[in-house]
PDB file of C-alpha atoms and ligand atoms in Angstrom:
ATOM      1  CA  UNK A 207     145.003  -8.907 110.733  1.00 48.00           C
ATOM      2  CA  UNK A 208     143.519 -12.368 110.237  1.00 50.00           C
ATOM      3  CA  UNK A 209     139.795 -12.278 109.811  1.00 50.00           C
ATOM      4  CA  UNK A 210     139.149 -15.933 109.161  1.00 47.00           C
ATOM      5  CA  UNK A 211     136.522 -15.281 106.532  1.00 48.00           C
ATOM      6  CA  UNK A 212     134.788 -18.223 104.936  1.00 48.00           C
ATOM      7  CA  UNK A 213     135.608 -17.863 101.248  1.00 45.00           C
ATOM      8  CA  UNK A 214     132.252 -19.038  99.916  1.00 49.00           C
ATOM      9  CA  UNK A 215     129.440 -16.754  98.784  1.00 63.00           C
ATOM     10  CA  UNK A 216     131.485 -13.579  98.506  1.00 49.00           C
ATOM     11  CA  UNK A 217     130.691 -11.407  95.567  1.00 88.00           C
ATOM     12  CA  UNK A 218     131.470  -8.421  93.335  1.00 97.00           C
ATOM     13  CA  UNK A 219     133.231  -5.298  94.525  1.00 98.00           C
ATOM     14  CA  UNK A 220     133.870  -2.004  92.729  1.00 98.00           C
ATOM     15  CA  UNK A 221     136.773   0.190  93.825  1.00 98.00           C
ATOM     16  CA  UNK A 222     136.539   3.835  92.751  1.00 98.00           C
ATOM     17  CA  UNK A 223     139.408   6.302  92.976  1.00 98.00           C
ATOM     18  CA  UNK A 224     138.806  10.012  92.491  1.00 98.00           C
ATOM     19  CA  UNK A 225     140.800  12.955  91.125  1.00 98.00           C
ATOM     20  CA  UNK A 226     144.598  12.995  91.284  1.00 97.00           C
ATOM     21  CA  UNK A 227     144.875   9.500  92.717  1.00 98.00           C
ATOM     22  CA  UNK A 228     146.418   8.475  89.377  1.00 98.00           C
ATOM     23  CA  UNK A 229     149.458  10.455  90.557  1.00 95.00           C
ATOM     24  CA  UNK A 230     150.039   8.327  93.654  1.00 97.00           C
ATOM     25  CA  UNK A 231     153.651   7.304  94.035  1.00 92.00           C
ATOM     26  CA  UNK A 232     154.962  10.760  93.223  1.00 89.00           C
ATOM     27  CA  UNK A 233     152.163  12.937  94.632  1.00 88.00           C
ATOM     28  CA  UNK A 234     153.037  14.321  98.088  1.00 88.00           C
ATOM     29  CA  UNK A 235     154.605  11.020  99.232  1.00 90.00           C
ATOM     30  CA  UNK A 236     154.931  12.354 102.791  1.00 89.00           C
ATOM     31  CA  UNK A 237     151.115  12.495 102.918  1.00 87.00           C
ATOM     32  CA  UNK A 238     150.020   9.650 100.636  1.00 90.00           C
ATOM     33  CA  UNK A 239     152.982   7.253 100.716  1.00 89.00           C
ATOM     34  CA  UNK A 240     155.001   5.933  97.814  1.00 92.00           C
ATOM     35  CA  UNK A 241     152.751   3.191  96.470  1.00 95.00           C
ATOM     36  CA  UNK A 242     151.407   3.796  92.980  1.00 97.00           C
ATOM     37  CA  UNK A 243     147.715   3.364  92.244  1.00 98.00           C
ATOM     38  CA  UNK A 244     148.536   0.194  90.312  1.00 98.00           C
ATOM     39  CA  UNK A 245     150.361  -1.188  93.335  1.00 98.00           C
ATOM     40  CA  UNK A 246     147.362  -0.409  95.568  1.00 98.00           C
ATOM     41  CA  UNK A 247     145.009  -2.101  93.103  1.00 98.00           C
ATOM     42  CA  UNK A 248     147.315  -5.120  92.923  1.00 98.00           C
ATOM     43  CA  UNK A 249     147.325  -5.464  96.735  1.00 98.00           C
ATOM     44  CA  UNK A 250     143.533  -5.277  96.714  1.00 98.00           C
ATOM     45  CA  UNK A 251     143.323  -7.849  93.941  1.00 98.00           C
ATOM     46  CA  UNK A 252     145.549 -10.237  95.914  1.00 98.00           C
ATOM     47  CA  UNK A 253     143.587  -9.780  99.141  1.00 98.00           C
ATOM     48  CA  UNK A 254     140.302 -10.157  97.254  1.00 97.00           C
ATOM     49  CA  UNK A 255     141.529 -13.485  95.892  1.00 96.00           C
ATOM     50  CA  UNK A 256     142.426 -14.678  99.396  1.00 96.00           C
ATOM     51  CA  UNK A 257     138.988 -13.619 100.614  1.00 96.00           C
ATOM     52  CA  UNK A 258     137.230 -15.450  97.799  1.00 94.00           C
ATOM     53  CA  UNK A 259     135.757 -12.344  96.178  1.00 96.00           C
ATOM     54  CA  UNK A 260     134.435 -13.350  92.751  1.00 94.00           C
ATOM     55  CA  UNK A 261     135.075 -10.052  91.041  1.00 97.00           C
ATOM     56  CA  UNK A 262     136.912  -6.850  91.916  1.00 98.00           C
ATOM     57  CA  UNK A 263     136.985  -3.998  89.418  1.00 98.00           C
ATOM     58  CA  UNK A 264     138.818  -0.674  89.576  1.00 98.00           C
ATOM     59  CA  UNK A 265     138.148   2.732  88.105  1.00 98.00           C
ATOM     60  CA  UNK A 266     140.090   5.954  88.603  1.00 98.00           C
ATOM     61  CA  UNK A 267     138.766   9.182  87.180  1.00 98.00           C
ATOM     62  CA  UNK A 268     139.591  12.843  87.448  1.00 98.00           C
ATOM     63  CA  UNK A 269     136.030  13.637  86.363  1.00 98.00           C
ATOM     64  CA  UNK A 270     133.126  13.928  88.742  1.00 98.00           C
ATOM     65  CA  UNK A 271     130.613  12.833  86.071  1.00 98.00           C
ATOM     66  CA  UNK A 272     132.504   9.619  85.317  1.00 98.00           C
ATOM     67  CA  UNK A 273     132.389   8.699  89.003  1.00 98.00           C
ATOM     68  CA  UNK A 274     128.691   9.612  89.233  1.00 98.00           C
ATOM     69  CA  UNK A 275     127.990   7.326  86.262  1.00 98.00           C
ATOM     70  CA  UNK A 276     130.075   4.508  87.705  1.00 98.00           C
ATOM     71  CA  UNK A 277     128.070   4.735  90.943  1.00 98.00           C
ATOM     72  CA  UNK A 278     124.756   4.830  89.060  1.00 98.00           C
ATOM     73  CA  UNK A 279     125.787   1.835  86.942  1.00 98.00           C
ATOM     74  CA  UNK A 280     126.887  -0.177  89.969  1.00 98.00           C
ATOM     75  CA  UNK A 281     123.276  -1.004  90.745  1.00 96.00           C
ATOM     76  CA  UNK A 282     122.686  -4.648  89.893  1.00 93.00           C
ATOM     77  CA  UNK A 283     126.351  -5.251  89.028  1.00 95.00           C
ATOM     78  CA  UNK A 284     128.207  -4.864  92.300  1.00 97.00           C
ATOM     79  CA  UNK A 285     127.486  -5.794  95.899  1.00 97.00           C
ATOM     80  CA  UNK A 286     129.757  -3.183  97.468  1.00 98.00           C
ATOM     81  CA  UNK A 287     131.601  -0.029  96.466  1.00 98.00           C
ATOM     82  CA  UNK A 288     134.856   1.078  98.065  1.00 98.00           C
ATOM     83  CA  UNK A 289     135.212   4.770  97.284  1.00 98.00           C
ATOM     84  CA  UNK A 290     138.089   7.168  97.689  1.00 98.00           C
ATOM     85  CA  UNK A 291     136.401  10.284  96.321  1.00 98.00           C
ATOM     86  CA  UNK A 292     139.585  12.320  96.947  1.00 98.00           C
ATOM     87  CA  UNK A 293     138.907  16.089  96.821  1.00 98.00           C
ATOM     88  CA  UNK A 294     135.307  15.464  95.684  1.00 98.00           C
ATOM     89  CA  UNK A 295     134.687  14.094  99.182  1.00 98.00           C
ATOM     90  CA  UNK A 296     134.621  17.612 100.497  1.00 98.00           C
ATOM     91  CA  UNK A 297     132.161  19.240  98.092  1.00 98.00           C
ATOM     92  CA  UNK A 298     130.484  16.921  95.592  1.00 98.00           C
ATOM     93  CA  UNK A 299     126.763  16.873  96.246  1.00 98.00           C
ATOM     94  CA  UNK A 300     126.446  15.071  92.879  1.00 98.00           C
ATOM     95  CA  UNK A 301     128.482  12.175  94.236  1.00 98.00           C
ATOM     96  CA  UNK A 302     126.541  12.185  97.463  1.00 98.00           C
ATOM     97  CA  UNK A 303     123.222  12.114  95.581  1.00 98.00           C
ATOM     98  CA  UNK A 304     124.435   9.256  93.360  1.00 98.00           C
ATOM     99  CA  UNK A 305     125.348   7.231  96.457  1.00 98.00           C
ATOM    100  CA  UNK A 306     121.927   7.955  97.980  1.00 98.00           C
ATOM    101  CA  UNK A 307     120.192   6.950  94.739  1.00 98.00           C
ATOM    102  CA  UNK A 308     121.434   3.361  94.647  1.00 98.00           C
ATOM    103  CA  UNK A 309     120.999   0.484  97.067  1.00 97.00           C
ATOM    104  CA  UNK A 310     124.633  -0.647  96.802  1.00 98.00           C
ATOM    105  CA  UNK A 311     126.464  -0.022 100.097  1.00 98.00           C
ATOM    106  CA  UNK A 312     129.507   2.257  99.956  1.00 98.00           C
ATOM    107  CA  UNK A 313     132.547   2.385 102.233  1.00 98.00           C
ATOM    108  CA  UNK A 314     134.391   5.712 102.123  1.00 98.00           C
ATOM    109  CA  UNK A 315     138.167   5.445 102.348  1.00 98.00           C
ATOM    110  CA  UNK A 316     141.087   7.848 102.484  1.00 98.00           C
ATOM    111  CA  UNK A 317     144.788   7.181 102.599  1.00 98.00           C
ATOM    112  CA  UNK A 318     145.414  10.118 104.908  1.00 97.00           C
ATOM    113  CA  UNK A 319     143.575  11.028 108.100  1.00 97.00           C
ATOM    114  CA  UNK A 320     141.437  13.852 106.713  1.00 98.00           C
ATOM    115  CA  UNK A 321     140.473  14.938 110.245  1.00 98.00           C
ATOM    116  CA  UNK A 322     143.995  15.896 111.221  1.00 97.00           C
ATOM    117  CA  UNK A 323     144.708  17.866 108.055  1.00 96.00           C
ATOM    118  CA  UNK A 324     143.496  21.262 106.778  1.00 96.00           C
ATOM    119  CA  UNK A 325     140.082  22.276 108.056  1.00 96.00           C
ATOM    120  CA  UNK A 326     138.467  22.104 104.605  1.00 95.00           C
ATOM    121  CA  UNK A 327     139.226  18.360 104.564  1.00 97.00           C
ATOM    122  CA  UNK A 328     137.457  17.692 107.859  1.00 97.00           C
ATOM    123  CA  UNK A 329     134.059  17.835 106.221  1.00 98.00           C
ATOM    124  CA  UNK A 330     132.954  14.895 104.081  1.00 98.00           C
ATOM    125  CA  UNK A 331     129.676  15.567 102.288  1.00 98.00           C
ATOM    126  CA  UNK A 332     129.409  11.859 101.468  1.00 98.00           C
ATOM    127  CA  UNK A 333     129.940  10.588 105.025  1.00 98.00           C
ATOM    128  CA  UNK A 334     126.226  10.812 105.972  1.00 98.00           C
ATOM    129  CA  UNK A 335     125.196   8.529 103.081  1.00 98.00           C
ATOM    130  CA  UNK A 336     127.914   5.858 103.240  1.00 98.00           C
ATOM    131  CA  UNK A 337     128.042   2.823 105.486  1.00 98.00           C
ATOM    132  CA  UNK A 338     131.206   4.042 107.180  1.00 98.00           C
ATOM    133  CA  UNK A 339     134.482   5.847 106.733  1.00 98.00           C
ATOM    134  CA  UNK A 340     138.033   4.507 107.102  1.00 98.00           C
ATOM    135  CA  UNK A 341     140.900   6.978 106.895  1.00 98.00           C
ATOM    136  CA  UNK A 342     144.482   7.458 107.910  1.00 97.00           C
ATOM    137  CA  UNK A 343     145.911   3.995 107.278  1.00 97.00           C
ATOM    138  CA  UNK A 344     147.355   4.375 103.780  1.00 96.00           C
ATOM    139  CA  UNK A 345     146.694   1.313 101.623  1.00 98.00           C
ATOM    140  CA  UNK A 346     145.372  -0.471 104.714  1.00 98.00           C
ATOM    141  CA  UNK A 347     142.331   1.850 104.640  1.00 98.00           C
ATOM    142  CA  UNK A 348     141.379   0.141 101.359  1.00 98.00           C
ATOM    143  CA  UNK A 349     142.323  -3.340 102.608  1.00 98.00           C
ATOM    144  CA  UNK A 350     140.262  -2.888 105.783  1.00 98.00           C
ATOM    145  CA  UNK A 351     137.291  -1.726 103.688  1.00 98.00           C
ATOM    146  CA  UNK A 352     137.620  -4.819 101.506  1.00 98.00           C
ATOM    147  CA  UNK A 353     137.746  -7.095 104.536  1.00 98.00           C
ATOM    148  CA  UNK A 354     134.731  -5.427 106.116  1.00 98.00           C
ATOM    149  CA  UNK A 355     132.733  -5.559 102.860  1.00 97.00           C
ATOM    150  CA  UNK A 356     133.564  -9.234 102.458  1.00 96.00           C
ATOM    151  CA  UNK A 357     132.630 -10.044 106.020  1.00 95.00           C
ATOM    152  CA  UNK A 358     129.351  -8.152 105.659  1.00 94.00           C
ATOM    153  CA  UNK A 359     128.447  -9.974 102.436  1.00 94.00           C
ATOM    154  CA  UNK A 360     129.337 -13.253 104.089  1.00 89.00           C
ATOM    155  CA  UNK A 361     127.077 -12.537 107.056  1.00 89.00           C
ATOM    156  CA  UNK A 362     124.210 -11.305 104.875  1.00 87.00           C
ATOM    157  CA  UNK A 363     124.287 -14.461 102.762  1.00 84.00           C
ATOM    158  CA  UNK A 364     123.669 -16.679 105.800  1.00 73.00           C
TER     159      UNK A 364
HETATM  160  C1  DQA B 623     142.331  11.770 100.063  1.00 57.06           C
HETATM  161  C2  DQA B 623     142.151  12.982 100.977  1.00 57.06           C
HETATM  162  C3  DQA B 623     141.526  14.156 100.231  1.00 57.06           C
HETATM  163  O1  DQA B 623     141.374  15.280 101.097  1.00 57.06           O
HETATM  164  C4  DQA B 623     142.417  14.568  99.065  1.00 57.06           C
HETATM  165  O2  DQA B 623     141.787  15.591  98.326  1.00 57.06           O
HETATM  166  C5  DQA B 623     142.815  13.437  98.198  1.00 57.06           C
HETATM  167  C6  DQA B 623     143.116  12.133  98.810  1.00 57.06           C
HETATM  168  C7  DQA B 623     143.082  10.621 100.760  1.00 57.06           C
HETATM  169  O3  DQA B 623     143.033   9.503 100.243  1.00 57.06           O
HETATM  170  O4  DQA B 623     143.730  10.830 101.781  1.00 57.06           O
HETATM  171  O5  DQA B 623     142.965  13.575  96.996  1.00 57.06           O
HETATM  172  O6  DQA B 623     141.040  11.296  99.692  1.00 57.06           O
END
């Protein structure tokens, strides 16, 4: 996909990965693919460079509180958050409240299509407070989120 994004004025993006995503590569490869988390981050870093993003930072945590704090601390430091909350997506009101508490826009991403999996994955408690959700495209869910965030920042700076 070529988006033809003007590389000026793009800004700082935080990518957050939730519980068990550190196991990507070996974790249920038939569902999540064979890319490791490092490989996903590297692809994002490369695409961010092409898009002229000034800063892209990554955090993976298996702890809800660490993710809540990262979201709280994003205020004033980042212009967009790309969040794969993993299992927390389906039940963490703490994460949802943290997203609601800050003005930084969040794009929810998932590698798998949560809507065609087990019923308990159909519900995202964060979906109502994020800008939008992208799921089912593997690493391209993250890449698409990055492209959309960049395009949005570009438009807003005009
Ligand atoms: C996931 C989907 C969640 O249901 C699951 O708990 C994950 C990964 C995904 O990226 O497809 O850990 O967020």
